[in-house]
mmCIF file of C-alpha atoms in Angstrom:
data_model
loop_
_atom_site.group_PDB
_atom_site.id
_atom_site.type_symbol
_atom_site.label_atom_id
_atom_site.label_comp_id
_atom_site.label_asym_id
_atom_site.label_seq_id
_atom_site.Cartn_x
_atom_site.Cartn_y
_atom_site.Cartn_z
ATOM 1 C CA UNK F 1 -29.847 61.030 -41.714
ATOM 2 C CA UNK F 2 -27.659 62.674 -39.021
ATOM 3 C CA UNK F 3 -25.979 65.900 -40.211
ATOM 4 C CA UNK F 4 -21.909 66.324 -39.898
ATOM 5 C CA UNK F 5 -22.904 69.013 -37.166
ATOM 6 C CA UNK F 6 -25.023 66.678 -35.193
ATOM 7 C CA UNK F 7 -22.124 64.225 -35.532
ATOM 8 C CA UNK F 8 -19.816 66.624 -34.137
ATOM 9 C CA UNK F 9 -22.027 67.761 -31.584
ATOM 10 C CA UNK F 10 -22.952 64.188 -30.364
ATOM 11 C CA UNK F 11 -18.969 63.633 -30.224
ATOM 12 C CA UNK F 12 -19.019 66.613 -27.786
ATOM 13 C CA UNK F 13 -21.496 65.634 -25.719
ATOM 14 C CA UNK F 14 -19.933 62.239 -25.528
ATOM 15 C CA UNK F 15 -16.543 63.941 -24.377
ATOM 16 C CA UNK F 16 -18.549 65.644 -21.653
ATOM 17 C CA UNK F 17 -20.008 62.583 -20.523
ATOM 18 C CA UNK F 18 -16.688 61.469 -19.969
ATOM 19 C CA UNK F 19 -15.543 64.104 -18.530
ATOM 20 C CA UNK F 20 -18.069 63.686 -15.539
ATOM 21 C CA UNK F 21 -17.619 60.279 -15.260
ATOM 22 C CA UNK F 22 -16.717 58.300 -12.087
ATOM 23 C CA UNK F 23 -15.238 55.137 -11.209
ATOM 24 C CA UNK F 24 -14.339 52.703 -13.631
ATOM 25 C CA UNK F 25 -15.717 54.596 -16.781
ATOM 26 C CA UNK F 26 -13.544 57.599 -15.783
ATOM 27 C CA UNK F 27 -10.436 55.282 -15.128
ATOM 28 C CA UNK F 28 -10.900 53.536 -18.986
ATOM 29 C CA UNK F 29 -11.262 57.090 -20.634
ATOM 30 C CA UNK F 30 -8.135 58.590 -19.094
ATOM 31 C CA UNK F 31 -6.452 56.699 -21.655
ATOM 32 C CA UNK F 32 -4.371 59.209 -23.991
ATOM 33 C CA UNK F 33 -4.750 57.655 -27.234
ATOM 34 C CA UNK F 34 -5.499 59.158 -31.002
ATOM 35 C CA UNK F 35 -8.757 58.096 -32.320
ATOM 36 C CA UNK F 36 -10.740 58.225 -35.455
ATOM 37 C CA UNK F 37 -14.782 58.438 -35.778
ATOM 38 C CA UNK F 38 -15.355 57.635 -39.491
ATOM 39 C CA UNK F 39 -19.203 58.215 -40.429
ATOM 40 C CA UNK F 40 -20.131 55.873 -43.002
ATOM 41 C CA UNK F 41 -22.937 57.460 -44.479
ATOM 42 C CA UNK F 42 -21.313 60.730 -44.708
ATOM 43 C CA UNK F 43 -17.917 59.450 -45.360
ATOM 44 C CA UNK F 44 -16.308 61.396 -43.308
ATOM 45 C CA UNK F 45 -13.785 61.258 -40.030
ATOM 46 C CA UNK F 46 -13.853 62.684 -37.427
ATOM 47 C CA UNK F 47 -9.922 62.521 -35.994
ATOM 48 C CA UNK F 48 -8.655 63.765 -32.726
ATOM 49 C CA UNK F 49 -7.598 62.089 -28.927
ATOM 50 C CA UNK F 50 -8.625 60.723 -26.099
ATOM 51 C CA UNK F 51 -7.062 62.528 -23.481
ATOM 52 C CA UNK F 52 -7.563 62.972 -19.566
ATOM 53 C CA UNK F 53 -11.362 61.458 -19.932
ATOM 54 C CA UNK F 54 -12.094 63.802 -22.872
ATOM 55 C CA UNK F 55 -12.459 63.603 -26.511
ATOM 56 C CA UNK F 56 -11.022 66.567 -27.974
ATOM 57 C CA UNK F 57 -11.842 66.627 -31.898
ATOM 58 C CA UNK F 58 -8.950 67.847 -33.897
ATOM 59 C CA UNK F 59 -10.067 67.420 -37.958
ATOM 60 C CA UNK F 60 -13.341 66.673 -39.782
ATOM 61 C CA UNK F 61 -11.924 65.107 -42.740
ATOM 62 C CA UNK F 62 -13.730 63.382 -45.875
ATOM 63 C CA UNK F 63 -13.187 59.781 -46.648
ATOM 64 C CA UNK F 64 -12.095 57.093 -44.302
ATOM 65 C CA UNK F 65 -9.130 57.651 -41.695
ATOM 66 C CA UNK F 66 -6.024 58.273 -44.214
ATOM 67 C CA UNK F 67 -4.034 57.118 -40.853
ATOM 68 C CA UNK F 68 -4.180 54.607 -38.532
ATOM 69 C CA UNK F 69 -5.618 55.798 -34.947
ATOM 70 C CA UNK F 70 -4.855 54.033 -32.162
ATOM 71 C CA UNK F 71 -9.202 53.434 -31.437
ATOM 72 C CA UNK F 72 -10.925 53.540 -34.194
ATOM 73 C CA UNK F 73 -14.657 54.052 -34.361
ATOM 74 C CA UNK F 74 -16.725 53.462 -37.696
ATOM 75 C CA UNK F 75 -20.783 53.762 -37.152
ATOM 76 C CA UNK F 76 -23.552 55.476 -39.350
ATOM 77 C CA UNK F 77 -24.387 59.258 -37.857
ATOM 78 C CA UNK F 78 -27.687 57.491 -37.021
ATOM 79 C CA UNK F 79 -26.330 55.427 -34.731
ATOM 80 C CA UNK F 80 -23.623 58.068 -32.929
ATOM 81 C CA UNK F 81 -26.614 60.140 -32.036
ATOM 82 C CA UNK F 82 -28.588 57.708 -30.879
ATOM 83 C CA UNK F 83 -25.775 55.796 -29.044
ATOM 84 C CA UNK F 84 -24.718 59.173 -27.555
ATOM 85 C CA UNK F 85 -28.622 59.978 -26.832
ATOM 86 C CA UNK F 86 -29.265 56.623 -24.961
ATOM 87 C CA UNK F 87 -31.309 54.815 -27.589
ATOM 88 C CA UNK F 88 -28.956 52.450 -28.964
ATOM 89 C CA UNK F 89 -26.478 49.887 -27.149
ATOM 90 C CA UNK F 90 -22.780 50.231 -28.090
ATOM 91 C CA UNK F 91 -22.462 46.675 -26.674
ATOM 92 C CA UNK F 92 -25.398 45.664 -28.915
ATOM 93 C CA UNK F 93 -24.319 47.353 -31.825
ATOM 94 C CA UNK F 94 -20.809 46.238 -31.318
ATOM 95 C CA UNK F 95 -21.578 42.734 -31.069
ATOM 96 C CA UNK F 96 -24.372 42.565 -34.314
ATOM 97 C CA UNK F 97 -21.677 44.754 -36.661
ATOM 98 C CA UNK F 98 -23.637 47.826 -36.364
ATOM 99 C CA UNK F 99 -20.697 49.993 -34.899
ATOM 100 C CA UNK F 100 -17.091 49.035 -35.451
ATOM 101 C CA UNK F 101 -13.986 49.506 -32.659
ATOM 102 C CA UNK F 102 -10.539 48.553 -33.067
ATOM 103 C CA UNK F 103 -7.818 49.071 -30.882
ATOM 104 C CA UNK F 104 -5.039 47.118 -29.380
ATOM 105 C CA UNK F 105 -5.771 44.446 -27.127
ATOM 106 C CA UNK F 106 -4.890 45.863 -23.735
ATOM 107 C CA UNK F 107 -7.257 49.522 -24.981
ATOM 108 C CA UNK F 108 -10.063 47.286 -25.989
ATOM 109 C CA UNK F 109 -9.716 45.556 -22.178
ATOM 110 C CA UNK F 110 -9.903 48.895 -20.553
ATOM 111 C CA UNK F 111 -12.817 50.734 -23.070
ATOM 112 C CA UNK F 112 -14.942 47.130 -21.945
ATOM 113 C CA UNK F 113 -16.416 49.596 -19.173
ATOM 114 C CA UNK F 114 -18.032 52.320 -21.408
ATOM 115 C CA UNK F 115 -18.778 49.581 -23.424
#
């Protein structure tokens, strides 16, 4: 089972991914939204925005999300690292319940491309 650290440090290297993007991915990340990351099996959430094609972490919290963010993420640390590492789908694990997402409508149409 993934640590909180690992969690946190997959979370940054996600943000840097971002960061370098180009094209469309860069263009759906430069959103500037707050978002939660709440780890199931650790129960514990990760809360911060999405800003300029970054993810900048503000709180590590325990529990779920005490407020609503406007993206919210809920996964096992598991499946962060691995997402964030390349072995596991988002779409996949999106689609089959795996990893949750919910945001508004028009955020969900313009995250589709990191999806």
């Amino acid at each position: 089972m993934a640590t909180i650290t690992e969690c946190r440090d997959a979370l940054d290297r996600l943000s840097d991914n971002l960061a370098r993007a180009d094209g469309e991915v860069r263009g759906a990340a430069a959103l500037d939204r707050t978002l939660s990351c709440h780890i199931t099996d650790l129960d514990t959430t990760f809360t911060g925005r999405l800003a300029d094609g970054r993810i900048e972490v503000r709180d590590t919290l325990p529990g779920p999300p005490a407020e609503k963010a406007q993206i919210r993420l809920r996964m096992t640390g598991d499946d962060l690292v691995a997402m964030v590492g390349g072995e596991l789908n988002f779409a996949k694990a999106w689609a089959s319940g795996r990893v949750g997402l919910e945001a508004g409508f028009r955020d969900l149409l313009r995250l589709r491309s990191l999806l």
